[in-house]
Coordinates of N, CA and C in Angstrom, one line a residue:
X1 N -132.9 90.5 -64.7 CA -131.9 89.4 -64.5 C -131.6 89.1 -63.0
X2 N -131.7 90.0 -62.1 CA -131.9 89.8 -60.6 C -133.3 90.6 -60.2
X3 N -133.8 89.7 -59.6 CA -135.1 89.9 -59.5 C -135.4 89.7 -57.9
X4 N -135.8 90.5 -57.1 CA -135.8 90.4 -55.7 C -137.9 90.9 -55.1
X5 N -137.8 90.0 -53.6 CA -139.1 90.3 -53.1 C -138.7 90.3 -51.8
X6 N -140.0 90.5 -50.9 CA -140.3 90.1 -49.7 C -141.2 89.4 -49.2
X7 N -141.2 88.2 -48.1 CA -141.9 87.5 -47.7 C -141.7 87.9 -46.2
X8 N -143.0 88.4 -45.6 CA -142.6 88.9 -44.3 C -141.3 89.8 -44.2
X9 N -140.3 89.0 -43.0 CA -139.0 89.1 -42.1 C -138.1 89.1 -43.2
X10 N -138.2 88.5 -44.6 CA -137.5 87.3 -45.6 C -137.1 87.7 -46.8
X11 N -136.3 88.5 -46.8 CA -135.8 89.2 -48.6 C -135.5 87.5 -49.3
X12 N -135.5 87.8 -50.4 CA -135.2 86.7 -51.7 C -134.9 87.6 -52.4
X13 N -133.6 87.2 -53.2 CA -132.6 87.9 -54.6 C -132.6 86.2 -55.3
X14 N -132.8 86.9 -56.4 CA -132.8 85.2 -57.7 C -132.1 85.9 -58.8
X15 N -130.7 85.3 -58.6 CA -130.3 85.2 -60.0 C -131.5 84.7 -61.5
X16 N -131.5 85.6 -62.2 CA -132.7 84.8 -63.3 C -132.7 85.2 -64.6
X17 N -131.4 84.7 -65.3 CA -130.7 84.7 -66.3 C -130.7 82.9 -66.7
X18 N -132.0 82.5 -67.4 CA -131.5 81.3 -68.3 C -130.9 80.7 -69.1
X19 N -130.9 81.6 -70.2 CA -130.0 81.7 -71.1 C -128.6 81.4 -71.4
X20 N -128.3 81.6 -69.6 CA -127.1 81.8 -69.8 C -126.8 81.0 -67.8
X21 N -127.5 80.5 -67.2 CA -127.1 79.6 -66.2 C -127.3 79.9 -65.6
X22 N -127.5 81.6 -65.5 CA -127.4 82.1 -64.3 C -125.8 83.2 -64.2
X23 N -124.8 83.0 -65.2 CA -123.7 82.9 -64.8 C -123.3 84.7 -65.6
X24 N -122.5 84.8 -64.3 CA -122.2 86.6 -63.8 C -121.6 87.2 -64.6
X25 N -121.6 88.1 -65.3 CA -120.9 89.5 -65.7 C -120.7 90.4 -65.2
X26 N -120.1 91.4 -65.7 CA -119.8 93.2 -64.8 C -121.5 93.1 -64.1
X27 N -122.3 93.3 -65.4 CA -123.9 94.0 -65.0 C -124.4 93.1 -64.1
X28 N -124.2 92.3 -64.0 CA -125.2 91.6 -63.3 C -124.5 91.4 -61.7
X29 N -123.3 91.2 -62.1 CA -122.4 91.3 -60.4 C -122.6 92.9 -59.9
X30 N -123.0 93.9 -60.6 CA -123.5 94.9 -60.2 C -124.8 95.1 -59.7
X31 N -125.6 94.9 -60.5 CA -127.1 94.7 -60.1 C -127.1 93.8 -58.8
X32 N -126.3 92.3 -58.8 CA -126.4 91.8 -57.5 C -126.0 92.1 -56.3
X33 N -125.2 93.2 -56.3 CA -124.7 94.1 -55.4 C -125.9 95.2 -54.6
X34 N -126.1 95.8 -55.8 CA -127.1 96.8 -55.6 C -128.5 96.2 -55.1
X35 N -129.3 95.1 -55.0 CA -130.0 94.0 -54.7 C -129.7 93.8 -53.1
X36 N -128.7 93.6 -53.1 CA -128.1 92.9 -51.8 C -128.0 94.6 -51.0
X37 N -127.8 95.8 -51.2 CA -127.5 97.0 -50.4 C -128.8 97.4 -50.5
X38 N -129.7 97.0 -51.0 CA -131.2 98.0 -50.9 C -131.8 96.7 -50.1
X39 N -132.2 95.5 -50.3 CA -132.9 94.2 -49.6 C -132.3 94.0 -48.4
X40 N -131.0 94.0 -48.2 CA -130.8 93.7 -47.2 C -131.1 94.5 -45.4
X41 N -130.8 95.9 -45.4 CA -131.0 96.9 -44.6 C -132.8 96.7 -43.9
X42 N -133.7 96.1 -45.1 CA -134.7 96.4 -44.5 C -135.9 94.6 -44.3
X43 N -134.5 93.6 -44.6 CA -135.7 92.3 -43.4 C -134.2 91.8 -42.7
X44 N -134.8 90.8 -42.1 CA -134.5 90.1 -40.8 C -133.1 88.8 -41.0
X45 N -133.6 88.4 -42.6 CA -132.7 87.4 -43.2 C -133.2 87.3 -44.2
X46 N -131.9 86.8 -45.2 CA -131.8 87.0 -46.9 C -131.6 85.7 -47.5
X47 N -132.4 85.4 -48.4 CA -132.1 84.0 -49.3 C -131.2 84.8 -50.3
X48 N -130.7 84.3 -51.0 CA -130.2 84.1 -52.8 C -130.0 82.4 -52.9
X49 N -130.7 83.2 -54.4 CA -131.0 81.4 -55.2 C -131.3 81.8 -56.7
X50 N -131.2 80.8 -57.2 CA -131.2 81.0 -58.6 C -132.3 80.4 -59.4
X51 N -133.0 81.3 -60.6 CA -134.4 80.4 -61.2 C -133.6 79.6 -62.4
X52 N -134.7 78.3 -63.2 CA -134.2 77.7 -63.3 C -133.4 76.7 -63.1
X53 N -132.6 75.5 -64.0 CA -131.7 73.9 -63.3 C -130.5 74.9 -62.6
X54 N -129.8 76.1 -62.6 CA -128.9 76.1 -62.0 C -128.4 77.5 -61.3
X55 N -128.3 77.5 -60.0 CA -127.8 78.1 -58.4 C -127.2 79.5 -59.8
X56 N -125.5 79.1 -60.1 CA -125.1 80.1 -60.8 C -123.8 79.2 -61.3
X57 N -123.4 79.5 -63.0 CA -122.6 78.6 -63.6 C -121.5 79.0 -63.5
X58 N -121.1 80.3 -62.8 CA -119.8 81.0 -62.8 C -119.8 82.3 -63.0
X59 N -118.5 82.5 -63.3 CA -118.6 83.9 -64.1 C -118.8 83.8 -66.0
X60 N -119.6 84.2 -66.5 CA -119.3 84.3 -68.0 C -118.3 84.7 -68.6
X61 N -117.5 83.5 -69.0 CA -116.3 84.2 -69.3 C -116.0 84.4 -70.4
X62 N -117.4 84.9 -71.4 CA -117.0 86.3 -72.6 C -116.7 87.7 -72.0
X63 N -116.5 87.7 -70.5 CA -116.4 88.8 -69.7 C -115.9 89.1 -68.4
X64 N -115.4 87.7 -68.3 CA -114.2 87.4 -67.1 C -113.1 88.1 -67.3
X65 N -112.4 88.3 -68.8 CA -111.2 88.8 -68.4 C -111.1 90.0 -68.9
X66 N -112.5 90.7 -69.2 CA -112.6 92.1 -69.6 C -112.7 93.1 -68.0
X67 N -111.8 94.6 -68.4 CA -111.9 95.1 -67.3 C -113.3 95.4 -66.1
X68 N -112.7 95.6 -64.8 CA -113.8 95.9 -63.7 C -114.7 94.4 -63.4
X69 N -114.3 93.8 -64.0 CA -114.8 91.7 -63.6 C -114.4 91.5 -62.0
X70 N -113.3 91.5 -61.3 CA -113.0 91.0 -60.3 C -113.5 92.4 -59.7
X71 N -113.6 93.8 -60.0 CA -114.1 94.8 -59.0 C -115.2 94.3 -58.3
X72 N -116.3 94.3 -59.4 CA -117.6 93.7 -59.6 C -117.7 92.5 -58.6
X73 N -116.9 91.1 -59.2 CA -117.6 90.0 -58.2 C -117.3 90.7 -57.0
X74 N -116.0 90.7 -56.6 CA -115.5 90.8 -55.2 C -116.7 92.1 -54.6
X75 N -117.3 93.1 -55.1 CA -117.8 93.7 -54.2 C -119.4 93.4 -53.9
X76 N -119.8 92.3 -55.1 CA -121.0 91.9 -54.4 C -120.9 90.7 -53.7
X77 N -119.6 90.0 -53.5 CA -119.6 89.0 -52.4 C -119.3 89.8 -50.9
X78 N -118.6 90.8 -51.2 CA -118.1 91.8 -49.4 C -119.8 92.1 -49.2
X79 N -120.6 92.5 -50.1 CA -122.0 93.4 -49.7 C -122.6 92.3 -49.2
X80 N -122.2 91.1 -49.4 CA -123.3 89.9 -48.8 C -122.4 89.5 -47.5
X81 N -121.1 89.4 -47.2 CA -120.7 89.4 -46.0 C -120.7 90.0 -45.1
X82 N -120.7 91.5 -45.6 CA -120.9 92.5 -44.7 C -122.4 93.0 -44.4
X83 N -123.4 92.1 -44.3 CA -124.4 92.3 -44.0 C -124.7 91.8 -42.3
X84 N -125.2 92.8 -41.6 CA -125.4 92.3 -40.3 C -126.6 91.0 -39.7
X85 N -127.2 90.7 -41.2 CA -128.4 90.0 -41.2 C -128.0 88.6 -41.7
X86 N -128.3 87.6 -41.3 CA -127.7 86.0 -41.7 C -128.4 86.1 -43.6
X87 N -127.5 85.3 -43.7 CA -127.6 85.4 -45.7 C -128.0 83.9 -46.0
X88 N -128.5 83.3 -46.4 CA -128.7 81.6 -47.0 C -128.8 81.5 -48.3
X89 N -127.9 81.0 -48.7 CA -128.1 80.5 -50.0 C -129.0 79.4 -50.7
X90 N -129.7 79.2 -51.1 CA -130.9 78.4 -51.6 C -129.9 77.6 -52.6
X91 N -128.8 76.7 -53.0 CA -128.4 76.2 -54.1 C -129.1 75.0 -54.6
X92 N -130.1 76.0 -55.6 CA -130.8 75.1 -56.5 C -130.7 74.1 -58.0
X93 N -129.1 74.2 -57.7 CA -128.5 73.1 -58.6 C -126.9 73.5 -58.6
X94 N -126.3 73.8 -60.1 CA -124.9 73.5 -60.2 C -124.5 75.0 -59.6
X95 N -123.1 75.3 -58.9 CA -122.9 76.6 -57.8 C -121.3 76.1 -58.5
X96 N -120.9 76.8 -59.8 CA -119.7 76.3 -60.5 C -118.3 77.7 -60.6
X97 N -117.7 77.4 -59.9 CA -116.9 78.9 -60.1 C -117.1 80.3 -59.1
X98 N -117.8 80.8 -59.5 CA -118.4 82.2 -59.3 C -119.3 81.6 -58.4
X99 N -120.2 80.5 -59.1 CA -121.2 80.2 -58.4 C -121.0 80.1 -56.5
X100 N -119.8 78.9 -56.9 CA -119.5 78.4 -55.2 C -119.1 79.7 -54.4
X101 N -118.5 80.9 -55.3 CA -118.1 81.5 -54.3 C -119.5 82.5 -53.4
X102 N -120.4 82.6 -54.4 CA -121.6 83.4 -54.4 C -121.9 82.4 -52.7
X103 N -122.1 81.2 -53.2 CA -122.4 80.2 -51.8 C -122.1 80.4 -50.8
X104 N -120.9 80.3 -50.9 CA -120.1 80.0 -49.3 C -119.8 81.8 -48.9
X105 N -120.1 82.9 -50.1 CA -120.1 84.3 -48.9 C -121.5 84.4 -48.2
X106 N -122.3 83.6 -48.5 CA -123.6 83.5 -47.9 C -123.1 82.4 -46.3
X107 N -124.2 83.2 -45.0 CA -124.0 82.7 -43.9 C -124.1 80.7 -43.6
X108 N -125.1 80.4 -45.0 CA -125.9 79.4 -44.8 C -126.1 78.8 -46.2
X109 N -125.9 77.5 -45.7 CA -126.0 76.6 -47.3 C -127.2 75.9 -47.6
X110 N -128.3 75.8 -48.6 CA -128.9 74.7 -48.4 C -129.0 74.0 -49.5
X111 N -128.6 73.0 -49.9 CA -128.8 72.0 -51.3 C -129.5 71.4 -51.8
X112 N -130.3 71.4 -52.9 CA -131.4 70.5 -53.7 C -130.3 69.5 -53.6
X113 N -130.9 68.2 -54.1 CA -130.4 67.1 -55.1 C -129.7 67.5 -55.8
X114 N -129.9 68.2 -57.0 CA -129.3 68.9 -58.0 C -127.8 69.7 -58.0
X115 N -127.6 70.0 -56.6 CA -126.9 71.0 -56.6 C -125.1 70.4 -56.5
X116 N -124.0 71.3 -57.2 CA -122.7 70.5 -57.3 C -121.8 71.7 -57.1
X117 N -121.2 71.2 -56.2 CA -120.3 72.7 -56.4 C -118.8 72.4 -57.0
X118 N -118.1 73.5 -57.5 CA -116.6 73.4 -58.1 C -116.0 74.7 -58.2
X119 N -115.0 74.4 -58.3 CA -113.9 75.9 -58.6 C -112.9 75.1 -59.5
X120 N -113.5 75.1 -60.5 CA -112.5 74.7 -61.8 C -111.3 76.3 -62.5
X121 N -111.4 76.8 -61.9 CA -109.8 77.4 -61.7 C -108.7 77.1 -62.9
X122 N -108.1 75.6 -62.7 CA -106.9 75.3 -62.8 C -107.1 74.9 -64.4
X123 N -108.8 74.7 -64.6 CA -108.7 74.4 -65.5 C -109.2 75.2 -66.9
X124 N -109.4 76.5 -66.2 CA -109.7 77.6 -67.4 C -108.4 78.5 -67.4
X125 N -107.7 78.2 -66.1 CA -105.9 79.0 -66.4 C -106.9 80.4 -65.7
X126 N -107.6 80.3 -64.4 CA -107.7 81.7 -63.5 C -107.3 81.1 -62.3
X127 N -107.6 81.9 -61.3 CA -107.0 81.7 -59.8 C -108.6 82.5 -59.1
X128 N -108.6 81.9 -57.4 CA -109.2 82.7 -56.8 C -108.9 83.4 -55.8
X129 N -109.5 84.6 -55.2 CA -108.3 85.6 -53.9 C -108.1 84.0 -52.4
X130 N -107.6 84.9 -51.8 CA -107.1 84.1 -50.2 C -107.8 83.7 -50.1
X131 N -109.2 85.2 -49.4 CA -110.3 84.8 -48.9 C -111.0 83.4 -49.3
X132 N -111.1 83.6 -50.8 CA -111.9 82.5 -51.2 C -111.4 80.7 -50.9
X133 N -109.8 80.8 -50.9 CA -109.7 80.0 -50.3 C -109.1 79.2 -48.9
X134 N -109.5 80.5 -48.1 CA -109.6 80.5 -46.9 C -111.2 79.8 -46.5
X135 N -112.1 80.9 -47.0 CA -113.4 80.4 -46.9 C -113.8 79.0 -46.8
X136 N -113.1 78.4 -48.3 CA -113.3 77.3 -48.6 C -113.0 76.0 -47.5
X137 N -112.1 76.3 -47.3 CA -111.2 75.4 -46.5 C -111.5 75.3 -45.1
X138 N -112.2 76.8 -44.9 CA -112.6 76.7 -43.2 C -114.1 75.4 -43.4
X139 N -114.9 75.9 -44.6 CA -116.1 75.3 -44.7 C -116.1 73.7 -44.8
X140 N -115.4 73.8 -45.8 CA -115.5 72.3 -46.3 C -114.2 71.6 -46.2
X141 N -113.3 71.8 -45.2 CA -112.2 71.2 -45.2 C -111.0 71.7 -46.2
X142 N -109.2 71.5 -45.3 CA -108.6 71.6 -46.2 C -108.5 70.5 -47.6
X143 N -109.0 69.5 -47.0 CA -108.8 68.3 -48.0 C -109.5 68.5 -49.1
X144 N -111.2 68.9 -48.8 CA -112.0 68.9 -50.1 C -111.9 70.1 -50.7
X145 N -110.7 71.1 -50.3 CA -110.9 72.6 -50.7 C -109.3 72.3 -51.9
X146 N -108.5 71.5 -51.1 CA -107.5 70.8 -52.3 C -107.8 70.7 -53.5
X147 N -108.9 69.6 -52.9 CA -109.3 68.3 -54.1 C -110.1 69.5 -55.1
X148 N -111.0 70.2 -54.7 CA -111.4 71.5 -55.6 C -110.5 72.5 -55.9
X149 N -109.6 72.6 -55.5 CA -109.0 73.6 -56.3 C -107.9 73.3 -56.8
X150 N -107.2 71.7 -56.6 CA -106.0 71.5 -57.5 C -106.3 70.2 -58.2
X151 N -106.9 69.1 -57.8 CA -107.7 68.0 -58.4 C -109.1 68.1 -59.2
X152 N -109.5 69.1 -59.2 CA -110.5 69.7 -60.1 C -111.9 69.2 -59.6
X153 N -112.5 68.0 -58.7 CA -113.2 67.8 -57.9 C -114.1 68.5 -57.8
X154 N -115.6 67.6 -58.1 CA -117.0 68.5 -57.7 C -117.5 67.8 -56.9
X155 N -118.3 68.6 -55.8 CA -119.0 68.1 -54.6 C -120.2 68.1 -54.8
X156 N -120.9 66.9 -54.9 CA -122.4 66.8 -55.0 C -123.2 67.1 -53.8
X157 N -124.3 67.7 -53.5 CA -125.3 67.9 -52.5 C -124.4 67.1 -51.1
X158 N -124.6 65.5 -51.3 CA -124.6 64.3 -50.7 C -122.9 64.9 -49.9
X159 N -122.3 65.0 -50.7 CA -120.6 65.0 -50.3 C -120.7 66.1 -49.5
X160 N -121.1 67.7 -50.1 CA -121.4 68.6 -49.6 C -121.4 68.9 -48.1
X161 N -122.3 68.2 -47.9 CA -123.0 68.1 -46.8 C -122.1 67.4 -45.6
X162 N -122.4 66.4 -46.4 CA -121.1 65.3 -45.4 C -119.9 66.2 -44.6
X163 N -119.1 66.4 -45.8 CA -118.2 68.0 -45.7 C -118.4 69.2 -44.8
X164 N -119.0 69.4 -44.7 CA -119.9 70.8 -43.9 C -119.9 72.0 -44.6
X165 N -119.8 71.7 -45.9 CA -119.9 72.7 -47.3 C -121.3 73.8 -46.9
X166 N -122.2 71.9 -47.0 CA -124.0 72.4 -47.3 C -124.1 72.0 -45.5
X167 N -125.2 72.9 -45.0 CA -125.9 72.7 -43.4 C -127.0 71.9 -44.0
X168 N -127.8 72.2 -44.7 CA -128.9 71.2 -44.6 C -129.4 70.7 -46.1
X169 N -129.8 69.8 -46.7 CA -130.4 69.4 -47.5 C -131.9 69.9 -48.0
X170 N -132.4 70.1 -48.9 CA -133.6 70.5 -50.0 C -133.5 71.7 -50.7
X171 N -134.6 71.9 -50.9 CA -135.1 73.1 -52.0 C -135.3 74.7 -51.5
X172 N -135.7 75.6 -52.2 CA -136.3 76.9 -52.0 C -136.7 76.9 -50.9
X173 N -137.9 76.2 -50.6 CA -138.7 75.9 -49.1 C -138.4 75.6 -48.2
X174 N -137.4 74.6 -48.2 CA -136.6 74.6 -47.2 C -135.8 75.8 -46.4
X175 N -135.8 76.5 -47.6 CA -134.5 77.8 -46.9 C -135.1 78.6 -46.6
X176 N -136.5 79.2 -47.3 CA -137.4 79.6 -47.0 C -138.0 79.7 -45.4
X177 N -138.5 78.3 -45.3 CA -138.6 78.7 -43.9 C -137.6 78.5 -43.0
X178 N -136.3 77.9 -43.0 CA -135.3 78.0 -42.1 C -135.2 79.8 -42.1
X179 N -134.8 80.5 -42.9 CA -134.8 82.0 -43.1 C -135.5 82.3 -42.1
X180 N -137.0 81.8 -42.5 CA -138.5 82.9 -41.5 C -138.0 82.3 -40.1
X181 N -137.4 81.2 -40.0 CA -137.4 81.4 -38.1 C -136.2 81.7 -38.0
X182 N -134.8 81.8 -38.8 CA -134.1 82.8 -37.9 C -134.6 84.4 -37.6
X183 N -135.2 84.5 -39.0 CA -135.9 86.1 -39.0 C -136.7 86.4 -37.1
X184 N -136.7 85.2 -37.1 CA -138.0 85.3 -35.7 C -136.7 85.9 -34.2
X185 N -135.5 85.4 -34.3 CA -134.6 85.5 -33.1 C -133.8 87.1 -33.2
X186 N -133.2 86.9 -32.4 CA -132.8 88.5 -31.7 C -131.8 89.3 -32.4
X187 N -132.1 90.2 -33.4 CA -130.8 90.4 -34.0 C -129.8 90.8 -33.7
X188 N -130.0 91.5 -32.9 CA -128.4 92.1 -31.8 C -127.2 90.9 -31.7
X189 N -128.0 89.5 -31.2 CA -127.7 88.1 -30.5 C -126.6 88.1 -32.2
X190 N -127.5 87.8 -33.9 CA -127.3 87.2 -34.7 C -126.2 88.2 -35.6
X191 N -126.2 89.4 -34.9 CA -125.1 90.2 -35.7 C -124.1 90.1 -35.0
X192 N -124.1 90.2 -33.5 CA -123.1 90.2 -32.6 C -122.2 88.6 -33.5
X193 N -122.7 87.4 -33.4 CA -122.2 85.9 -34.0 C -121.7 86.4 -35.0
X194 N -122.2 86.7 -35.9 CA -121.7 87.2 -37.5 C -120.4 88.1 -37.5
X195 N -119.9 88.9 -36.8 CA -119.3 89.5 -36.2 C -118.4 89.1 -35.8
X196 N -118.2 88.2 -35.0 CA -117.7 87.2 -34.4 C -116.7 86.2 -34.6
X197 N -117.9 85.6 -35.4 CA -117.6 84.6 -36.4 C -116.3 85.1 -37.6
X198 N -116.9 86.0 -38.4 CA -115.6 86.8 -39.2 C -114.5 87.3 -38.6
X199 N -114.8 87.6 -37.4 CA -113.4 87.7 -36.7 C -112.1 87.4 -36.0
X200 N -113.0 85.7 -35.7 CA -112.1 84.8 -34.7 C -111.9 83.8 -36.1
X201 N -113.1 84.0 -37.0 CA -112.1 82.8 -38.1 C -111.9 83.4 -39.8
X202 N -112.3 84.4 -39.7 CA -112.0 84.6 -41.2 C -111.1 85.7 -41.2
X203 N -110.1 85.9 -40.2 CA -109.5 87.0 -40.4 C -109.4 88.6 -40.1
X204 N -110.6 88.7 -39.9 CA -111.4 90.4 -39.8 C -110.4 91.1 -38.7
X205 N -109.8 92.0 -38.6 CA -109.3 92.7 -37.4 C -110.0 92.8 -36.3
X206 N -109.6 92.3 -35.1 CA -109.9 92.9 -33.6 C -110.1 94.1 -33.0
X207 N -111.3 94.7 -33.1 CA -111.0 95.6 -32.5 C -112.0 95.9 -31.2
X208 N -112.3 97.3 -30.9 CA -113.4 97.3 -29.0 C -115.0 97.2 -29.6
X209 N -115.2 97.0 -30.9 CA -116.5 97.3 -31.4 C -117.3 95.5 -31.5
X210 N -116.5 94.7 -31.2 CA -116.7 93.4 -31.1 C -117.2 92.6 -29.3
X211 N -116.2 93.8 -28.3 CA -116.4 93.7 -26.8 C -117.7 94.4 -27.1
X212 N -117.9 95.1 -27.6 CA -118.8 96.6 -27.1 C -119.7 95.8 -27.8
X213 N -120.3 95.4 -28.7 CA -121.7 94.3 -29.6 C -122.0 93.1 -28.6
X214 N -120.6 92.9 -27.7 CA -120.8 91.6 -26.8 C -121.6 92.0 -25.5
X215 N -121.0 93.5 -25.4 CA -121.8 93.9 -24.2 C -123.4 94.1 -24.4
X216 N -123.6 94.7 -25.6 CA -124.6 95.3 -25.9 C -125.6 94.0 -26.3
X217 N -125.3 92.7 -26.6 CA -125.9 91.7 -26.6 C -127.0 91.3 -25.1
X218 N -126.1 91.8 -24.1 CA -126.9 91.0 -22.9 C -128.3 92.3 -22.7
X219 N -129.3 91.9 -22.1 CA -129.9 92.6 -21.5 C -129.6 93.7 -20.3
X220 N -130.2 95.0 -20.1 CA -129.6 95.6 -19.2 C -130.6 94.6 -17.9
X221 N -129.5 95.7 -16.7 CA -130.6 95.4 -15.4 C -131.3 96.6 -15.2
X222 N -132.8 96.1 -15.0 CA -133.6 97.2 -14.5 C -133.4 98.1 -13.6
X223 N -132.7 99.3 -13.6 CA -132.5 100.1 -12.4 C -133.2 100.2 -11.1
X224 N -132.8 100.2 -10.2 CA -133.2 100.5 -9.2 C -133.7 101.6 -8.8

């Protein structure tokens, strides 16, 4: 059901549950976790994407409100943010619920045609944590993080983008090789940003290990 490889520098995790959309339970928000803590440690940069018409349809909710559900998602979205390696999401169609959030914990967006995002929420009677819609709101605006989470609003590829939801437009291959050439740049440079980045906007605590990644970023000078 999660099925992972390597291409070069380039882990790939594929949701690949048709049957069923793609869309998460306990096991499978486990297994994507455990995917993401073994792939990740050993390349350069990580896709997740989904086989089949759709990215991921949510959570399955013959099992959303059964216990250890929120343990589960929430700790395979922290294992994909807490990775020191940039993350891309490949959204190869609908990214509904669970889906979007799967998206936007990844560093990088990229959208087929196909692809729609939503957090219909309000209208199955669930909620989602801060983060999520902090996240949201940093990415794609407070207006279109509103319009999704209290107007019920889905963002197509096109809007996406517009938004600054999605960075770039296409398929698999497209993220594919955007991946292989960040894989190519300095990772010290790309963890230090990541780092950074979670800290000056998502919240993360301040602490000397952010100076000290800053220092450790530059090159020494060659002693004399």
């Amino acid at each position: 059901m999660i099925t992972t490889e390597v291409r070069g520098e380039v882990g790939v995790i594929a949701l690949d549950r048709h049957e069923r959309r793609n869309a998460l339970d306990v096991e499978h928000c486990v297994d994507l976790r455990k995917a993401v803590l073994d792939l990740g440690p050993r390349v350069r940069a990580l896709v997740i994407t989904g086989r089949g018409t759709s990215f991921c349809a949510g959570a399955d909710l013959g099992g959303v409100y059964g216990d250890g559900f929120r343990t589960a998602l929430y700790g395979a979205l922290r294992s994909i943010t807490a990775l020191p390696v940039p993350v891309l999401a490949a959204v190869n169609g609908p990214a509904i619920g669970a889906g979007t959030q799967l998206a936007i914990a990844c560093d990088l967006r990229v959208a087929a045609p196909s692809a729609v995002f939503a957090v219909p929420t309000a209208r199955n009677g669930l909620v989602v944590d801060p983060w999520t819609v902090r996240r949201l709101a940093l990415l794609a605006g407070g207006g279109a993080a509103r319009a999704m989470l209290l107007g019920g609003d889905r963002l197509d590829a096109g809007l996406a983008f517009h938004r600054g939801l999605v960075d770039r437009l296409g398929d698999l291959d497209a993220a594919l090789e955007w991946a292989a050439e960040i894989a190519e740049f300095a990772p010290s440079s790309l963890k230090y940003s990541k780092q950074a980045l979670d800290t000056l906007f998502e919240g993360a605590p301040w602490d000397s290990t952010l100076d000290t990644a800053f220092e450790e970023s530059w090159p020494r000078e060659a002693s004399k």
